Amino acid sequence: MSQKIVFTNDIAATLDTIVDEAAPNRVFVITDVNVDYFVLSRLSDCKTVAGATRIVIKSGDINKNVDSLSQVWKQLCDGGASRKSLIINIGGGVVTDLGGFAAATFKRGVRFVNVPTTLLSAVDAAVGGKTGINFNGFKNEVGAFCEADAVIISTRFLDSLPIQEVKSGYAEMLKHGLLSSRDEVAKLLAFDFSHIDHELLLSLLTESVEVKRRIVAEDPHEQGIRRALNLGHTVGHAFESLALKRMSAIPHGYAVAWGTVVELVLSHMQMQFDSVLLNAVADFVRTNYGAFAITCNDYDAIIDLMHHDKKSHNGELNFSLLSAPGDIHIDSICDAETVKAALDIYRDLMHI
Amino acid sequence: MSQKIVFTNDIAATLDTIVDEAAPNRVFVITDVNVDYFVLSRLSDCKTVAGATRIVIKSGDINKNVDSLSQVWKQLCDGGASRKSLIINIGGGVVTDLGGFAAATFKRGVRFVNVPTTLLSAVDAAVGGKTGINFNGFKNEVGAFCEADAVIISTRFLDSLPIQEVKSGYAEMLKHGLLSSRDEVAKLLAFDFSHIDHELLLSLLTESVEVKRRIVAEDPHEQGIRRALNLGHTVGHAFESLALKRMSAIPHGYAVAWGTVVELVLSHMQMQFDSVLLNAVADFVRTNYGAFAITCNDYDAIIDLMHHDKKSHNGELNFSLLSAPGDIHIDSICDAETVKAALDIYRDLMHI
């Protein structure tokens, strides 16, 4: 992993240094309308941002699609991008995923830098080399493994985010905690969203990115242990796809929070994951995220959607489960009846 | 390079063995309407082809586009393709380029096998890991470097091809000869298209694939010597793009043949490439390929198109030139006036 991760709140100077070192012939900034309006104005001291050709996509996960991708390719093409150019993705997960995929594929690969502006993209999307778009109603159905040359992680823009965005990113941090240790989980469950301590959040974020980086370095192409990072995601993606079908998208991190509860229930049922800790996580999620409303009439649709998951094969439902925090069992198979039982318990825990 | 290249005319048995070893959960065959009609009927003894889900795209370079790509992604998605599936691309360069890119990006990567059915795709597209589509009027503007797991090279289907198709592939073989040695060039220039010797053609093809394989192995991501393979292509792609703008596509190999003449003229002007050999190659090309008709009114458009080439940066025109067969000078810069002078000489040599 030659990827450079810089933790800093001096984004302008850091970006200018990275660009000077890369010596590209042209620089493109890919962002979305919201970031363009609310964030880039705060980077007016950045030579790189001021001088770059700007490509602005529509915001929202619904626009992480092949149409937006084609528009980005077209603007790169019309703007004279070459293999010696540099692309800078400034934004949330939609921008870093789609911009990264555009960079990975334009002229078969242009270098890129990620500057995540949300907690979710800082902790999740900007590290690990997964790029892509939604397709045919499925999340990240098309994409490439391609690492950014550099990632700049900061908390500078988090104060501009709605609390829901911060919570959305925090769900991935909770997941990383569960993949790490009982102590880490305890620290994360003690966090108070009504009085956000930014110093504490930055230190938790740094630890969280480190957990992910360690796992990805061991297994960059998701052949084995990297699938641990899918904890909460098999169910979470199914919830997201179900919400898309209902034409009412839910934040990715919320879906992961709820999916994590279901998968910890499965971990309890199949791997004796501690029920006290399961209840503590479920309480934290219910208090801070509410619940994704499902009835037993949705179970078959949810299970169908799980079959579309990239980790599922031959009709089996495949999960990353835990026997305890940090004790990971990838490729755990559960049958549909067990998953339905877990969804029943999820509804009890969520009070729905 | 772990890619397996099998030279055989027993395609059915070879494919069945490769598929048995790969043990995929599902097999997809990507092909085009012509190959589906004319070639797959000749593989009725192949268990793999009979049992696979077939995805058929429109034929022709004009359909190597984002619409066809989206259709392939959709059919993979609807057909339940997963990361444990196997895609088999059976066809010419359009199928192997587009099918390879679809495989490289669907769920961030599905394994694939190439079975080229034309001489051009056998010698060029099926080896080397370049996948992609045309975009915004430019050839291969979007794509990925991704190697097929295996390539099956045969001459079994060449007898079903129009002679133009065979000549198109032969142009790439001529290019490989120029990158190899004077002896190899002499053998290639002696070939008689009016009485095709299939045994001789297969032996020349085997040597040609070996030249390419050797160069790609040295430099898989085209950072250096691999750009030697672009001999004839900077001009050739510009001719192809110009033809597309005129709404009258020309075969890729023909464009390469004509582009090679122009670039050998540049090699003579800048690198003292032997004028006797230049004339011999030009005669061979004129006799067997005719000429791409241009006037001096087209020069500016051709030069503009060259600026879009993936190897061009900062407005410089970048070529792979030769001081002699096998003596390669990548990153040779020529100014626009020199290129115009070379186009004048090309027109003289081509008698236009």
XYZ file of C-alpha atoms in Angstrom:
704
model
C 0.000 0.000 0.000
C 1.712 3.103 -1.226
C -1.361 5.201 -0.534
C -0.631 8.288 1.511
C -3.146 9.173 4.239
C -2.752 12.619 5.752
C -4.679 13.669 8.869
C -4.793 17.433 8.833
C -7.078 20.420 8.994
C -4.780 22.472 6.773
C -6.286 21.140 3.594
C -5.227 23.912 1.214
C -1.505 23.680 1.958
C -1.558 19.875 2.015
C -3.348 19.649 -1.315
C -1.003 22.187 -2.910
C 2.012 20.168 -1.745
C 0.574 16.890 -3.046
C -0.175 18.467 -6.421
C 3.280 20.038 -6.655
C 4.852 16.641 -6.022
C 2.621 14.874 -8.548
C 3.423 17.510 -11.219
C 0.329 16.793 -13.338
C -0.246 18.462 -16.711
C -3.831 19.302 -15.728
C -5.859 19.172 -12.517
C -9.577 18.376 -12.304
C -11.722 18.740 -9.185
C -14.754 16.440 -9.085
C -17.401 17.431 -6.568
C -21.172 17.676 -6.201
C -23.476 20.697 -6.169
C -23.728 20.821 -2.374
C -19.998 20.584 -1.769
C -19.352 23.039 -4.566
C -21.605 25.544 -2.816
C -20.900 24.951 0.876
C -17.360 23.589 1.028
C -15.265 24.778 -1.899
C -15.975 28.373 -0.923
C -14.050 27.600 2.280
C -11.033 26.501 0.244
C -10.529 29.827 -1.506
C -6.961 29.907 -0.153
C -6.134 26.743 -2.090
C -4.171 27.379 -5.284
C -5.006 23.900 -6.578
C -8.764 24.252 -6.190
C -8.716 27.733 -7.705
C -6.751 26.609 -10.747
C -8.453 23.296 -11.454
C -11.127 22.488 -14.022
C -14.216 21.794 -11.922
C -16.612 18.926 -12.678
C -19.795 19.140 -10.616
C -22.202 16.192 -10.389
C -25.679 16.075 -8.858
C -25.643 15.186 -5.187
C -27.248 12.161 -3.583
C -26.748 8.404 -3.830
C -29.486 8.237 -6.482
C -27.119 10.110 -8.808
C -24.210 7.719 -8.266
C -25.180 6.179 -11.593
C -23.970 5.518 -15.100
C -25.385 8.833 -16.373
C -23.326 10.884 -13.923
C -20.316 8.694 -14.701
C -20.708 9.330 -18.434
C -20.940 13.065 -17.787
C -17.721 12.978 -15.781
C -15.951 10.972 -18.514
C -17.226 13.473 -21.090
C -15.977 16.490 -19.148
C -12.604 14.852 -18.581
C -12.429 14.154 -22.305
C -13.533 17.643 -23.335
C -11.208 19.169 -20.742
C -8.199 17.401 -22.238
C -7.474 15.040 -19.343
C -4.598 12.658 -20.033
C -2.801 9.939 -18.112
C -0.525 12.622 -16.677
C -3.435 14.583 -15.231
C -4.584 14.472 -11.610
C -8.174 14.214 -10.396
C -9.140 15.475 -6.947
C -12.407 14.139 -5.548
C -13.783 16.501 -2.913
C -17.013 15.353 -1.307
C -18.878 12.530 0.366
C -19.022 8.872 -0.616
C -20.908 9.542 -3.845
C -18.126 11.793 -5.102
C -15.226 9.625 -3.919
C -16.826 6.392 -5.240
C -17.920 7.764 -8.607
C -14.966 10.108 -9.070
C -12.593 7.278 -8.164
C -14.229 4.961 -10.700
C -14.117 7.652 -13.381
C -10.410 8.149 -12.638
C -9.740 4.398 -12.610
C -11.254 3.967 -16.061
C -10.671 7.206 -18.001
C -7.924 6.370 -20.521
C -7.552 3.190 -18.424
C -6.420 5.106 -15.375
C -5.675 8.645 -14.201
C -4.169 9.343 -10.766
C -6.525 10.702 -8.118
C -6.640 12.187 -4.621
C -9.614 11.916 -2.247
C -10.641 14.728 0.094
C -13.631 13.338 2.009
C -15.918 16.023 3.407
C -18.212 13.762 5.426
C -17.428 11.489 8.339
C -18.773 8.533 6.344
C -16.492 9.060 3.390
C -13.545 9.797 5.693
C -13.946 6.563 7.600
C -15.245 4.366 4.835
C -15.242 5.408 1.210
C -11.946 7.273 0.977
C -9.686 4.446 2.167
C -9.514 0.979 0.677
C -9.650 1.396 -3.059
C -13.277 0.487 -3.640
C -14.742 2.674 -6.356
C -17.984 2.305 -8.251
C -21.551 3.224 -9.036
C -25.018 1.861 -8.362
C -26.564 -0.003 -11.272
C -29.871 -1.622 -12.090
C -31.185 -0.919 -8.603
C -28.192 -2.442 -6.814
C -25.595 -0.654 -4.716
C -22.044 -0.541 -6.114
C -22.904 -3.166 -8.701
C -20.215 -1.879 -11.059
C -16.777 -0.571 -10.122
C -13.089 -1.222 -9.735
C -10.516 -1.722 -7.017
C -8.292 1.314 -7.408
C -6.470 3.185 -4.663
C -6.266 6.945 -4.488
C -2.696 8.232 -4.592
C -3.450 10.204 -1.443
C -6.316 10.791 0.984
C -6.630 13.910 3.103
C -8.667 13.268 6.237
C -9.849 16.182 8.319
C -12.654 17.212 10.624
C -12.701 20.713 9.189
C -15.985 20.343 7.337
C -17.868 18.173 9.795
C -19.372 21.203 11.560
C -21.184 22.049 8.318
C -22.866 18.642 8.219
C -26.324 17.828 9.555
C -26.134 15.570 12.611
C -27.638 12.734 10.518
C -24.551 12.793 8.295
C -22.239 12.572 11.268
C -24.234 9.663 12.693
C -24.143 7.953 9.337
C -20.352 7.948 9.357
C -20.267 7.012 13.001
C -22.059 3.726 12.217
C -19.020 2.606 10.212
C -16.788 3.581 13.122
C -18.950 1.443 15.407
C -18.511 -1.425 12.969
C -14.717 -0.954 13.001
C -14.856 -0.952 16.802
C -16.680 -4.285 16.749
C -13.963 -5.657 14.446
C -11.291 -4.408 16.846
C -11.929 -4.909 20.571
C -14.418 -4.744 23.449
C -12.662 -1.621 24.816
C -13.040 0.184 21.508
C -16.749 -0.671 21.412
C -17.193 0.641 24.942
C -15.548 3.969 24.019
C -17.743 4.280 20.935
C -20.998 3.456 22.773
C -20.202 6.180 25.324
C -20.191 8.914 22.675
C -22.769 11.655 23.175
C -24.255 13.064 19.969
C -26.071 15.825 21.843
C -22.725 17.378 22.872
C -20.241 16.462 20.161
C -16.629 16.574 21.355
C -14.705 17.213 18.130
C -11.316 16.369 19.622
C -12.619 13.029 20.848
C -14.300 12.413 17.485
C -11.049 13.050 15.611
C -9.138 10.638 17.820
C -11.835 7.955 17.390
C -11.788 8.621 13.626
C -8.019 8.199 13.430
C -8.228 4.845 15.244
C -11.079 3.785 13.015
C -9.285 4.544 9.759
C -6.301 2.619 11.144
C -8.472 -0.484 11.753
C -9.713 -0.368 8.181
C -6.314 0.312 6.710
C -4.836 -2.669 8.569
C -7.528 -5.029 7.284
C -7.348 -3.767 3.680
C -3.546 -4.036 3.634
C -3.863 -7.717 4.520
C -6.296 -8.412 1.694
C -6.642 -5.651 -0.906
C -8.929 -7.575 -3.310
C -11.365 -8.942 -0.773
C -10.403 -12.573 -1.137
C -10.545 -13.196 2.603
C -10.278 -11.173 5.800
C -11.243 -7.906 4.123
C -14.761 -9.268 3.997
C -14.827 -8.647 7.762
C -15.521 -5.033 6.779
C -18.867 -6.230 5.439
C -20.168 -6.682 8.969
C -23.608 -5.097 8.939
C -23.500 -4.618 5.184
C -25.172 -7.763 3.847
C -28.358 -6.780 5.687
C -27.626 -3.045 5.435
C -27.362 -3.096 1.624
C -30.595 -5.098 1.423
C -32.293 -2.437 3.581
C -30.899 0.287 1.325
C -32.058 -1.479 -1.834
C -35.493 -2.037 -0.280
C -35.678 1.660 0.600
C -34.685 2.554 -2.997
C -37.477 0.327 -4.306
C -39.833 2.196 -1.956
C -38.487 5.395 -3.600
C -37.312 6.692 -0.233
C -33.552 6.373 0.173
C -32.012 5.918 3.641
C -28.531 7.118 4.625
C -25.928 4.392 4.066
C -24.646 4.596 7.638
C -28.102 4.230 9.106
C -28.600 1.118 6.992
C -25.270 -0.194 8.295
C -26.260 0.568 11.904
C -29.502 -1.360 11.517
C -27.804 -4.098 9.502
C -25.167 -4.432 12.217
C -27.881 -5.066 14.800
C -29.363 -7.853 12.650
C -25.947 -9.377 12.026
C -25.049 -9.226 15.728
C -28.311 -11.096 16.372
C -27.126 -13.702 13.865
C -23.714 -13.668 15.603
C -25.481 -14.337 18.897
C -27.580 -17.146 17.398
C -24.757 -18.864 15.510
C -21.572 -17.794 17.316
C -22.655 -17.090 20.918
C -21.883 -13.385 20.639
C -22.515 -11.872 24.098
C -26.196 -10.938 24.477
C -25.452 -8.112 26.941
C -23.227 -6.382 24.388
C -25.775 -7.090 21.642
C -28.423 -5.332 23.716
C -26.108 -2.392 24.430
C -25.375 -1.920 20.706
C -29.071 -2.275 19.837
C -29.988 0.354 22.481
C -27.352 2.744 21.153
C -28.592 2.273 17.600
C -32.274 2.615 18.512
C -31.602 5.750 20.580
C -29.439 7.480 17.985
C -30.701 6.125 14.664
C -34.301 5.073 15.286
C -35.326 1.969 13.356
C -35.825 0.912 9.746
C -39.470 -0.106 9.632
C -40.062 -3.582 8.283
C -42.807 -6.138 8.724
C -42.675 -9.868 8.176
C -44.186 -9.211 4.740
C -40.833 -7.667 3.748
C -38.712 -10.679 4.733
C -38.785 -12.448 1.367
C -37.880 -9.255 -0.495
C -34.985 -8.620 1.931
C -33.660 -12.153 1.478
C -33.946 -11.872 -2.313
C -31.922 -8.663 -2.186
C -29.258 -10.365 -0.061
C -28.860 -13.001 -2.750
C -27.646 -10.187 -5.007
C -24.876 -9.294 -2.588
C -21.363 -9.620 -4.061
C -20.453 -12.063 -1.283
C -23.380 -14.411 -1.976
C -22.964 -17.417 -4.234
C -25.019 -20.456 -5.161
C -28.070 -19.197 -3.305
C -26.334 -19.187 0.074
C -26.576 -16.172 2.378
C -23.091 -15.164 3.363
C -22.214 -12.986 6.373
C -19.224 -11.775 8.332
C -20.169 -12.663 11.917
C -18.471 -12.241 15.299
C -18.114 -14.605 18.231
C -16.851 -11.582 20.210
C -15.501 -8.097 19.352
C -12.422 -8.687 17.174
C -13.146 -12.412 16.698
C -14.250 -12.454 13.090
C -15.779 -15.316 11.127
C -16.008 -14.430 7.447
C -18.049 -16.603 5.085
C -20.560 -17.581 7.749
C -23.533 -19.164 6.022
C -27.049 -18.689 7.388
C -30.198 -20.184 5.898
C -33.248 -18.072 5.121
C -35.198 -19.298 8.180
C -32.408 -18.225 10.536
C -32.266 -14.802 8.886
C -36.034 -14.444 9.278
C -35.749 -15.337 12.963
C -33.007 -12.701 13.320
C -35.226 -10.102 11.630
C -37.961 -10.968 14.192
C -35.501 -10.319 17.044
C -34.283 -7.101 15.340
C -37.886 -5.848 15.339
C -38.189 -6.667 19.056
C -34.895 -4.900 19.862
C -35.910 -1.877 17.785
C -39.365 -1.794 19.365
C -41.189 -2.140 16.028
C 1.903 -12.820 -15.909
C -0.198 -15.779 -14.823
C -2.305 -15.569 -17.950
C -2.605 -18.853 -19.782
C -2.352 -18.729 -23.586
C -3.348 -21.914 -25.365
C -2.704 -22.386 -29.103
C -5.137 -25.033 -30.269
C -7.825 -25.790 -32.791
C -9.670 -28.059 -30.354
C -11.556 -25.202 -28.764
C -14.443 -27.162 -27.273
C -12.309 -29.538 -25.206
C -9.887 -26.770 -24.160
C -12.702 -24.508 -23.025
C -14.414 -27.309 -21.114
C -11.145 -28.106 -19.308
C -10.530 -24.449 -18.414
C -14.071 -24.100 -17.073
C -13.823 -27.335 -15.070
C -10.626 -26.046 -13.450
C -12.108 -22.629 -12.693
C -15.221 -24.224 -11.119
C -17.430 -21.149 -11.522
C -20.949 -21.001 -10.122
C -22.292 -19.656 -13.419
C -20.878 -19.256 -16.916
C -21.728 -16.412 -19.312
C -20.757 -16.259 -22.973
C -20.472 -12.745 -24.394
C -20.499 -12.554 -28.166
C -21.926 -10.490 -31.018
C -24.721 -11.235 -33.456
C -22.379 -12.305 -36.247
C -20.324 -14.645 -34.109
C -23.458 -15.985 -32.488
C -24.782 -16.883 -35.922
C -21.683 -17.997 -37.803
C -19.276 -19.290 -35.158
C -21.118 -20.593 -32.103
C -23.014 -23.038 -34.304
C -19.606 -24.628 -34.969
C -19.049 -25.125 -31.236
C -22.113 -27.308 -30.689
C -19.829 -30.008 -29.251
C -18.781 -27.649 -26.444
C -20.526 -28.397 -23.144
C -19.541 -24.958 -21.796
C -21.018 -22.977 -24.669
C -24.202 -25.070 -24.638
C -24.725 -24.575 -20.900
C -23.798 -20.898 -20.586
C -26.068 -17.886 -20.392
C -25.488 -16.105 -23.679
C -25.169 -12.303 -23.917
C -25.225 -11.084 -27.507
C -24.209 -7.522 -28.406
C -24.516 -5.729 -31.729
C -21.492 -6.198 -33.965
C -19.166 -3.476 -35.232
C -16.786 -1.010 -33.630
C -19.559 1.600 -33.582
C -21.319 -0.534 -30.962
C -18.275 -0.775 -28.680
C -19.936 1.927 -26.611
C -21.380 2.698 -23.205
C -24.867 1.559 -24.261
C -23.683 -1.927 -25.172
C -21.623 -1.988 -21.977
C -24.673 -1.093 -19.881
C -26.662 -3.835 -21.585
C -23.981 -6.390 -20.775
C -23.830 -5.220 -17.131
C -27.627 -5.479 -16.961
C -27.717 -8.998 -18.353
C -24.942 -10.111 -16.003
C -26.917 -8.596 -13.139
C -30.233 -10.121 -14.199
C -28.538 -13.451 -14.874
C -27.202 -13.605 -11.318
C -23.510 -13.219 -12.125
C -21.309 -13.101 -9.022
C -17.591 -12.839 -8.325
C -17.389 -16.626 -8.581
C -18.832 -16.642 -12.097
C -16.811 -16.930 -15.303
C -17.290 -14.861 -18.448
C -16.176 -16.201 -21.826
C -15.729 -13.614 -24.560
C -16.009 -15.246 -27.974
C -15.537 -12.868 -30.883
C -13.420 -10.165 -32.427
C -11.830 -7.151 -30.771
C -15.154 -5.475 -30.026
C -16.276 -8.473 -27.973
C -12.957 -9.073 -26.219
C -12.456 -5.351 -25.428
C -16.002 -4.641 -24.268
C -16.588 -8.044 -22.666
C -13.255 -7.764 -20.856
C -14.145 -4.302 -19.530
C -17.589 -5.511 -18.422
C -15.901 -8.417 -16.609
C -13.258 -6.143 -15.065
C -15.917 -3.864 -13.592
C -18.997 -5.968 -12.850
C -19.057 -6.336 -9.051
C -15.509 -4.897 -9.284
C -14.196 -7.897 -11.178
C -15.329 -11.260 -12.536
C -12.853 -13.736 -14.092
C -12.895 -14.020 -17.866
C -11.549 -16.075 -20.772
C -11.017 -14.738 -24.296
C -11.620 -16.811 -27.403
C -10.688 -14.504 -30.304
C -12.366 -15.456 -33.574
C -10.536 -12.985 -35.819
C -6.860 -12.691 -36.608
C -6.886 -9.129 -35.288
C -8.252 -10.059 -31.879
C -5.983 -13.111 -31.724
C -2.860 -11.083 -32.334
C -3.852 -7.877 -30.645
C -6.907 -7.561 -28.461
C -6.892 -10.879 -26.654
C -3.405 -10.607 -25.140
C -2.160 -7.768 -22.971
C -4.995 -6.868 -20.628
C -6.254 -3.767 -22.394
C -10.030 -3.630 -22.155
C -12.361 -0.758 -22.931
C -14.902 1.030 -25.049
C -14.998 3.990 -27.410
C -16.405 7.165 -25.890
C -17.277 10.637 -27.071
C -15.916 9.910 -30.532
C -12.566 8.614 -29.300
C -11.227 5.076 -29.541
C -10.805 3.184 -26.260
C -11.234 6.393 -24.285
C -12.537 4.483 -21.252
C -11.323 1.128 -19.990
C -9.180 -0.849 -17.605
C -6.011 -2.897 -17.596
C -7.274 -6.369 -16.749
C -5.873 -9.671 -17.966
C -8.032 -12.560 -19.059
C -7.467 -15.697 -16.988
C -6.907 -17.578 -20.214
C -6.820 -16.943 -23.959
C -7.482 -19.640 -26.536
C -5.834 -18.834 -29.854
C -6.742 -20.820 -32.935
C -7.005 -20.481 -36.687
C -10.179 -22.559 -36.761
C -12.510 -19.694 -37.569
C -10.280 -17.686 -39.873
C -11.616 -19.452 -42.972
C -15.043 -17.972 -42.219
C -13.663 -14.431 -42.260
C -13.673 -12.071 -45.225
C -10.147 -11.473 -46.528
C -10.382 -7.869 -45.264
C -10.640 -9.174 -41.703
C -7.572 -11.357 -42.144
C -5.621 -8.433 -43.581
C -6.742 -6.248 -40.712
C -5.180 -8.629 -38.199
C -2.137 -9.087 -40.373
C -1.328 -5.370 -40.057
C -0.714 -5.856 -36.335
C 1.519 -8.826 -37.130
C 3.488 -6.611 -39.499
C 3.858 -4.090 -36.691
C 5.126 -6.815 -34.324
C 7.593 -7.872 -37.015
C 8.912 -4.300 -37.214
C 9.331 -4.327 -33.428
C 11.231 -7.607 -33.663
C 13.771 -7.955 -36.495
C 14.549 -7.364 -40.176
C 14.215 -11.140 -40.865
C 10.750 -11.219 -39.366
C 9.712 -8.249 -41.513
C 11.052 -9.978 -44.634
C 9.016 -13.130 -43.881
C 5.880 -11.042 -43.319
C 6.299 -8.978 -46.499
C 6.604 -12.212 -48.535
C 3.136 -13.393 -47.498
C 0.708 -13.896 -50.369
C -2.909 -13.042 -49.578
C -4.142 -14.432 -52.889
C -3.088 -17.965 -51.825
C -3.287 -18.056 -48.044
C -1.106 -20.755 -46.481
C -2.868 -21.443 -43.185
C 0.018 -23.400 -41.704
C 2.412 -20.543 -42.414
C -0.114 -18.048 -41.058
C -0.448 -19.978 -37.794
C 3.316 -20.095 -37.329
C 3.622 -16.348 -38.034
C 0.718 -15.736 -35.611
C 2.387 -17.723 -32.848
C 5.614 -15.725 -33.231
C 3.637 -12.498 -33.309
C 1.726 -13.200 -30.086
C 5.050 -14.080 -28.489
C 6.519 -10.666 -29.433
C 3.570 -8.908 -27.849
C 3.570 -11.095 -24.773
C 7.257 -10.431 -24.184
C 6.797 -6.658 -24.405
C 3.682 -6.605 -22.192
C 5.359 -8.777 -19.548
C 8.126 -6.180 -19.282
C 5.689 -3.318 -18.776
C 2.083 -4.315 -18.030
C 0.782 -0.778 -17.339
C 2.329 0.963 -20.295
C 4.766 3.092 -18.340
C 7.578 2.526 -20.817
C 8.543 -0.056 -23.421
C 4.978 -1.308 -23.881
C 4.330 1.905 -25.737
C 6.409 0.368 -28.526
C 3.213 -1.506 -29.379
C 1.720 1.832 -30.335
C 3.807 1.925 -33.484
C 1.389 2.970 -36.226
C -1.375 3.667 -33.718
C -0.952 7.376 -33.011
C -1.642 8.102 -36.674
C -3.848 5.019 -37.111
C -6.240 6.044 -34.313
C -6.440 9.558 -35.740
C -7.354 8.066 -39.146
C -9.999 5.890 -37.457
C -11.446 8.842 -35.559
C -11.480 10.932 -38.741
C -13.282 8.108 -40.548
C -15.830 7.927 -37.706
C -16.440 11.659 -38.011
C -16.999 11.091 -41.748
C -19.566 8.420 -40.682
C -17.651 5.764 -42.573
C -15.660 3.504 -40.250
C -12.450 1.854 -41.463
C -11.128 -1.496 -40.159
C -8.723 -0.983 -37.248
C -5.973 -3.014 -38.890
C -6.173 -1.021 -42.097
C -5.814 2.160 -40.061
C -2.774 0.633 -38.347
C -1.262 -0.362 -41.704
C -1.625 3.185 -43.035
C -0.555 4.681 -39.702
C 2.528 2.465 -39.728
C 3.548 3.853 -43.119
C 3.262 7.423 -41.796
C 5.205 6.568 -38.653
C 7.919 4.791 -40.632
C 8.198 7.985 -42.696
C 8.654 9.878 -39.414
C 11.177 7.210 -38.355
C 13.068 7.809 -41.585
C 12.957 11.594 -41.136
C 13.931 11.640 -37.457
C 15.768 8.328 -36.883
C 17.270 7.450 -40.276
C 15.071 4.362 -40.672
C 16.161 2.627 -43.904
C 14.346 4.138 -46.905
C 14.511 0.890 -48.917
C 12.625 -0.971 -46.176
C 10.202 1.955 -45.790
C 9.427 1.714 -49.506
C 8.988 -2.068 -49.313
C 6.516 -1.741 -46.416
C 4.653 1.072 -48.188
C 4.397 -1.033 -51.376
C 3.084 -4.013 -49.407
C 0.506 -1.825 -47.662
C -0.606 -0.046 -50.848
C -0.915 -3.358 -52.736
C -2.851 -5.171 -50.021
C -4.709 -2.406 -48.186
C -5.101 0.393 -50.697
C -4.862 3.872 -49.158
C -6.788 6.031 -46.708
C -7.715 9.067 -48.753
C -6.671 12.374 -47.219
C -5.894 15.784 -48.599
C -3.853 18.557 -47.052
C -7.166 20.042 -45.890
C -7.436 17.130 -43.416
C -4.026 17.685 -41.793
C -5.179 20.001 -39.022
C -8.042 17.690 -38.071
C -5.662 14.697 -37.993
C -3.219 16.564 -35.782
C -6.038 17.658 -33.450
C -7.127 14.037 -33.110
C -3.563 12.977 -32.291
C -3.536 15.430 -29.409
C -6.307 13.319 -27.873
C -4.131 10.220 -27.952
C -3.472 8.694 -24.504
C 0.277 9.070 -25.094
C 0.099 12.794 -25.865
C 0.661 15.377 -23.161
C 1.101 19.126 -23.010
C 0.278 19.537 -26.677
C 3.255 17.473 -27.837
C 2.781 14.763 -30.466
C 4.229 11.566 -29.108
C 5.205 8.550 -31.231
C 6.979 5.226 -30.939
C 9.521 5.369 -33.753
C 12.196 2.998 -35.072
C 15.779 3.600 -36.138
C 15.707 0.044 -37.544
C 13.493 -3.043 -37.093
C 13.651 -3.909 -33.369
C 15.407 -0.618 -32.429
C 12.572 1.174 -30.674
C 12.457 4.790 -29.521
C 9.353 5.390 -27.402
C 8.316 8.938 -26.510
C 9.687 10.407 -29.707
C 8.341 13.922 -30.059
C 7.497 15.387 -33.457
C 6.165 18.862 -34.108
C 3.090 19.496 -36.233
C 5.098 20.672 -39.262
C 7.128 17.445 -39.337
C 3.933 15.387 -39.120
C 2.449 17.375 -42.010
C 5.568 16.726 -44.086
C 5.266 13.005 -43.276
C 1.616 13.033 -44.361
C 2.730 14.572 -47.684
C 5.221 11.730 -48.189
C 2.568 9.163 -47.137
C 0.328 10.508 -49.920
C 3.184 10.168 -52.430
C 3.953 6.611 -51.315
C 0.262 5.696 -51.448
C -0.144 7.332 -54.838
C -2.868 9.716 -53.679
